[in-house]
Short mmCIF file of C-alpha atoms in Angstrom, two decimals:
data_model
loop_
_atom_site.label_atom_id
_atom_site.label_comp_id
_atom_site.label_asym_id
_atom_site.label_seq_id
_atom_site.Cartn_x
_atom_site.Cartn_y
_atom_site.Cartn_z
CA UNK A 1 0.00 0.00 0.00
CA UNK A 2 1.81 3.47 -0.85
CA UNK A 3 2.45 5.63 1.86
CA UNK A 4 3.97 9.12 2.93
CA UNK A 5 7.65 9.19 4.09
CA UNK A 6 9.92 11.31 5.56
CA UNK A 7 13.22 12.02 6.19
CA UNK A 8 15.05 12.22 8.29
CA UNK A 9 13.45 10.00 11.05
CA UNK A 10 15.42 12.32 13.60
CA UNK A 11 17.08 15.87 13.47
CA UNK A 12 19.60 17.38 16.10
CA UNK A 13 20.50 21.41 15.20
CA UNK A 14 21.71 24.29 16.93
CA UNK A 15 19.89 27.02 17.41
CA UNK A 16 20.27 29.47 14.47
CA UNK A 17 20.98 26.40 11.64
CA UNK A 18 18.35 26.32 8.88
CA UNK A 19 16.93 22.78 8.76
CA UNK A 20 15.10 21.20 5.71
CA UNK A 21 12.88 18.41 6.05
CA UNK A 22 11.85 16.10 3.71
CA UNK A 23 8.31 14.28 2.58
CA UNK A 24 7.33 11.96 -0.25
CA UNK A 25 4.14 12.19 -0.65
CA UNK A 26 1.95 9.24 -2.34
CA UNK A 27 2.27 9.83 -5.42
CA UNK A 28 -1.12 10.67 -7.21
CA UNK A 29 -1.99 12.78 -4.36
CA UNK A 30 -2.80 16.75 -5.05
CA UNK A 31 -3.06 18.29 -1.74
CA UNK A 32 0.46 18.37 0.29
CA UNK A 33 0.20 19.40 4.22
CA UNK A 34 2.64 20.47 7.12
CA UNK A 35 1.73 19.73 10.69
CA UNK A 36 3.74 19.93 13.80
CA UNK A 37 3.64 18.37 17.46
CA UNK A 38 5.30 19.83 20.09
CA UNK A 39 5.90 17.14 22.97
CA UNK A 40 2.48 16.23 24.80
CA UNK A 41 0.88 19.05 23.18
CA UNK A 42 -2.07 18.42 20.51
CA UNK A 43 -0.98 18.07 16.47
CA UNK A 44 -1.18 21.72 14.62
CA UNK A 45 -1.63 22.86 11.31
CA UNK A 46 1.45 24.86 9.72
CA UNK A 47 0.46 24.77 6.05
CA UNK A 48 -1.61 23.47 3.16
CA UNK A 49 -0.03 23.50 -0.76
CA UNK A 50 -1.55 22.99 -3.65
CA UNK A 51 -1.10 23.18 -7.60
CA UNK A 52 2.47 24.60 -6.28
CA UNK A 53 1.61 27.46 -3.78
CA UNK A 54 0.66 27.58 -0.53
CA UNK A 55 -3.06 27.33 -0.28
CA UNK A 56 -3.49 27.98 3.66
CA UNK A 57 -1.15 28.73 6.64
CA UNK A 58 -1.15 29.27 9.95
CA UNK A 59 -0.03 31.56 12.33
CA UNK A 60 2.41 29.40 13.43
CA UNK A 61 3.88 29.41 9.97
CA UNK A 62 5.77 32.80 9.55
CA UNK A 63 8.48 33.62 7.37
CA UNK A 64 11.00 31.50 9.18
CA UNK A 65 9.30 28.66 7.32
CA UNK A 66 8.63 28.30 3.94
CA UNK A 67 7.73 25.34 1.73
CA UNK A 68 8.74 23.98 -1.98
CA UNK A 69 8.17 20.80 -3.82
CA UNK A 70 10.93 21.30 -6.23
CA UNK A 71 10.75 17.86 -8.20
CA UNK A 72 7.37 16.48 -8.10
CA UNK A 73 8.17 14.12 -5.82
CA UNK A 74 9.49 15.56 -2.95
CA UNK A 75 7.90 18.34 -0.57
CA UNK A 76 10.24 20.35 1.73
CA UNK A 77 9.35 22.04 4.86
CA UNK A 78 12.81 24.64 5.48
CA UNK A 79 13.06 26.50 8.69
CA UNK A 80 15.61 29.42 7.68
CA UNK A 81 16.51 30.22 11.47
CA UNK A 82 15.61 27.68 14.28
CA UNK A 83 14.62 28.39 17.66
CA UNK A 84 14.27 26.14 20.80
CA UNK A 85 10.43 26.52 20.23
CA UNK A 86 10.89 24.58 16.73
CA UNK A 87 11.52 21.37 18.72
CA UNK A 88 8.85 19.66 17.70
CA UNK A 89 7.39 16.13 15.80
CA UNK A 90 6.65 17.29 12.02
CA UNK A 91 4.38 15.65 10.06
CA UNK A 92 4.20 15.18 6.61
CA UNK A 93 0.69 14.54 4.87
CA UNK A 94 -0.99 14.14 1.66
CA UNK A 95 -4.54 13.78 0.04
CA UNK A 96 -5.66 12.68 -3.03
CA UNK A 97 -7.75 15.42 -4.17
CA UNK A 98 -11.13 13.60 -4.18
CA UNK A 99 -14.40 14.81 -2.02
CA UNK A 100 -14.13 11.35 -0.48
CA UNK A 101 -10.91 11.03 0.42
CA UNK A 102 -8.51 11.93 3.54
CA UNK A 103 -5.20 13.00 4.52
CA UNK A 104 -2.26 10.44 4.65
CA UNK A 105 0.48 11.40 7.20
CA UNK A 106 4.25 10.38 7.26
CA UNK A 107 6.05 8.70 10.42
CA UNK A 108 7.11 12.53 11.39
CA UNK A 109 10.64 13.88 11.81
CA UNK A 110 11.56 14.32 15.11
CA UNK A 111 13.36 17.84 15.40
CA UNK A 112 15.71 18.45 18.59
CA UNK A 113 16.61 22.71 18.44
CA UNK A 114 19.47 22.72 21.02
CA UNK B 1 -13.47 28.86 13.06
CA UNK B 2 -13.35 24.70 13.54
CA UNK B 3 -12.83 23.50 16.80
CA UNK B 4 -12.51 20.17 18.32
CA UNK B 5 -13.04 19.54 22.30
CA UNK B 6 -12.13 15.89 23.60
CA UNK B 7 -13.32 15.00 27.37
CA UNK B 8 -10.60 13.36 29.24
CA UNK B 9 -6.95 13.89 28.64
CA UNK B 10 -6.59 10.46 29.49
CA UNK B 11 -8.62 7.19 29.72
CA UNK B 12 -8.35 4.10 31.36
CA UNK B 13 -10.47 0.86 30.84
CA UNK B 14 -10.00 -2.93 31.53
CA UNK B 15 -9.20 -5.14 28.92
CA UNK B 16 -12.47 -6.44 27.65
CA UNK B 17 -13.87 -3.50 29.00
CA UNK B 18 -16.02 -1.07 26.59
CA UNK B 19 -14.21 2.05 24.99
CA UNK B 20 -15.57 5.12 24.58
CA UNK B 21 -13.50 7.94 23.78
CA UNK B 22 -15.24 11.53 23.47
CA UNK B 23 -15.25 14.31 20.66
CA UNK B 24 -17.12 16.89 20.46
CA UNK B 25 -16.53 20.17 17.08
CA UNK B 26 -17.73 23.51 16.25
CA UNK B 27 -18.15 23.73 12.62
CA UNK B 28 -19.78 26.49 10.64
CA UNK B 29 -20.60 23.85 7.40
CA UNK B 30 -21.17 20.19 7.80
CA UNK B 31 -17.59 18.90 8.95
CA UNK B 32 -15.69 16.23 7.45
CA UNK B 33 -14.69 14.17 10.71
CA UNK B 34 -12.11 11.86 11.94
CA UNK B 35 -9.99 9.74 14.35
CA UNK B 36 -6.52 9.41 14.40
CA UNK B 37 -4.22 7.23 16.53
CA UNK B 38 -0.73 7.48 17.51
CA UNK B 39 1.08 4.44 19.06
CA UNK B 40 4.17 5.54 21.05
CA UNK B 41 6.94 7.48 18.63
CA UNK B 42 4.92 6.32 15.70
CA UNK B 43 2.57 8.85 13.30
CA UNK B 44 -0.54 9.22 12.70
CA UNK B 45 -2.67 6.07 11.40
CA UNK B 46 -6.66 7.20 10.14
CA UNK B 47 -8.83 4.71 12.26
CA UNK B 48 -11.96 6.07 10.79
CA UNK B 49 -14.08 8.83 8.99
CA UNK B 50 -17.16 10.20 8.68
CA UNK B 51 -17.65 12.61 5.13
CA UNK B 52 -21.18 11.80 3.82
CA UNK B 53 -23.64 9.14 4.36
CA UNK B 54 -24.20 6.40 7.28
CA UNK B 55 -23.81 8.57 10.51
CA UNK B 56 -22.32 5.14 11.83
CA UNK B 57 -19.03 4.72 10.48
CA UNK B 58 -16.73 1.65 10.81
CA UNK B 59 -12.75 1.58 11.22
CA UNK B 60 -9.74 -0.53 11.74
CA UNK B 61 -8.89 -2.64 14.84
CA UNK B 62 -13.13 -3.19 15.53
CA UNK B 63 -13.54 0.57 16.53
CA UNK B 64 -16.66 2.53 15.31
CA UNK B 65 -17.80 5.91 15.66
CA UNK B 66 -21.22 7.83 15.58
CA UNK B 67 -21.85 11.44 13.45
CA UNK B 68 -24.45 12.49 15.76
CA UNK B 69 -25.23 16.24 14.43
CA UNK B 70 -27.75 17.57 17.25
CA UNK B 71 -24.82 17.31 19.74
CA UNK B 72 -22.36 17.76 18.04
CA UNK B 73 -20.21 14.93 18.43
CA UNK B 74 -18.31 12.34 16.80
CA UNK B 75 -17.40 9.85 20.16
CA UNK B 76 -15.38 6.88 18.93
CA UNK B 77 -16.44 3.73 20.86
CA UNK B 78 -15.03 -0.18 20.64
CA UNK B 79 -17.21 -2.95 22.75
CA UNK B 80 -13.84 -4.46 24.39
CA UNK B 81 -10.82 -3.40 24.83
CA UNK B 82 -7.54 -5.14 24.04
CA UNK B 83 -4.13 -4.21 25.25
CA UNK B 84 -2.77 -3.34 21.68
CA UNK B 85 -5.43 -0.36 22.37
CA UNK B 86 -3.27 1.61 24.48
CA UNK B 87 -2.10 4.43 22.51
CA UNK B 88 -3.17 8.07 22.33
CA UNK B 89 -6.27 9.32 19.66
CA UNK B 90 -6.88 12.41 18.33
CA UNK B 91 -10.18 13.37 16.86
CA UNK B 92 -9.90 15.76 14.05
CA UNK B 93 -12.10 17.65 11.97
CA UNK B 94 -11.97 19.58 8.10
CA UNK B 95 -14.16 21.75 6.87
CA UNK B 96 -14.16 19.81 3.43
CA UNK B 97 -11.97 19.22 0.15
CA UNK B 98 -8.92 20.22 0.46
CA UNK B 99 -8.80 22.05 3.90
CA UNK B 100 -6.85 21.48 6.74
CA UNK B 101 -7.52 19.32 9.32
CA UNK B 102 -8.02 20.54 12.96
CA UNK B 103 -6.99 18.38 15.60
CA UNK B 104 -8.35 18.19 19.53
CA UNK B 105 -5.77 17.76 22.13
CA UNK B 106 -6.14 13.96 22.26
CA UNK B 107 -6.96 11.42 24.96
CA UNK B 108 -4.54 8.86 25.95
CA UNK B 109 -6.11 5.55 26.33
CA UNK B 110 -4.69 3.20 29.24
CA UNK B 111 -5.59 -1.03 28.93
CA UNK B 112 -5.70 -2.48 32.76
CA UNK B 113 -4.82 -5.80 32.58
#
């Protein structure tokens, strides 16, 4: 069964260091989505993309962040400047497009801002 | 704005024992609805959805869940409860094609032996 994946699994940076992660999404899927978990807190929304531009954001999503799926495959979440506060889970997530259908999220990249 | 309000940070049932995990949304058009659970430093796997149609929706694992519009809720419910349960679920809602999702804070769910 295809499914979303992500790399890398885990990410250690120092505070300051631009960070890029990494999704594949499945592959006939339209819709591309950014969430993030912050530990024992509830999973939030960062960003939506579609038809290559962002289609939604959230607050949390300012313009340390920006997103780019730069080979049809891939979709890349880069944080220019990390904080502490970017320690987080980040999920990866895709949807097929149809009325019907759902969003498929990756195993998450852990992200340690030290 | 979408909203999603689950009772009980965390939740802890016998195994065999019935499982009823609450969710409750705000929603200014008919929501899209869903549960989600996470198993420890795993993602997020869909156990069910509701989008159109039977109110009484099936998932994975023998868990079910009821679109119940008058209140409000979406509570996710599984007759017994098995120790491969244990995990935390988040309830989530969308206000429809393409949107985001909106996720509650989640309820851990504990199996007694």
């Amino acid at each position: 069964e295809p499914e979303v994946t992500q790399t890398p699994s885990h990410q250690v940076t120092q505070m300051g260091q631009e960070v890029i992660l990494r999704c594949v999404p499945i592959s006939n899927h339209l819709y591309f989505y950014w969430y993030r978990q912050i530990l024992g807190q509830k999973v939030e929304f960062l960003v939506s993309f579609y038809n290559n531009e962002i289609s939604e954001k959230s607050e949390i999503f300012d313009d340390q962040f920006s997103v780019e799926r730069p080979d049809g495959s891939n979709f890349t979440l880069k944080i220019r400047s990390t904080k502490l506060e970017d320690s987080a889970m980040y999920f990866c997530a895709s949807r097929k497009g149809s009325v019907q259908e759902t969003q498929y999220f990756g195993p998450g990249t852990r992200l340690l801002v030290l | 704005a979408q909203s999603v309000t689950q009772l009980g940070s965390h939740v802890s049932v016998s195994e065999g024992a019935l499982v009823l995990l609450r969710c409750n949304y705000s929603s200014s058009v008919p929501p899209y609805l869903f549960w989600y659970v996470q198993y420890p430093n795993q993602g997020l796997q869909l156990l069910l959805k509701y989008t159109t149609g039977a109110t009484l929706v099936k998932g994975i694992n023998g868990f079910e869940a009821e679109f119940k519009k008058s209140e409000t809720s979406f509570h996710l419910t599984k007759p017994s409860a098995h120790m491969s349960d244990a995990a935390e679920y988040f309830c989530a809602v969308s206000e429809g094609y393409g949107q985001n999702f909106v996720f509650g804070p989640g309820t851990r769910l504990s199996v007694l032996p």
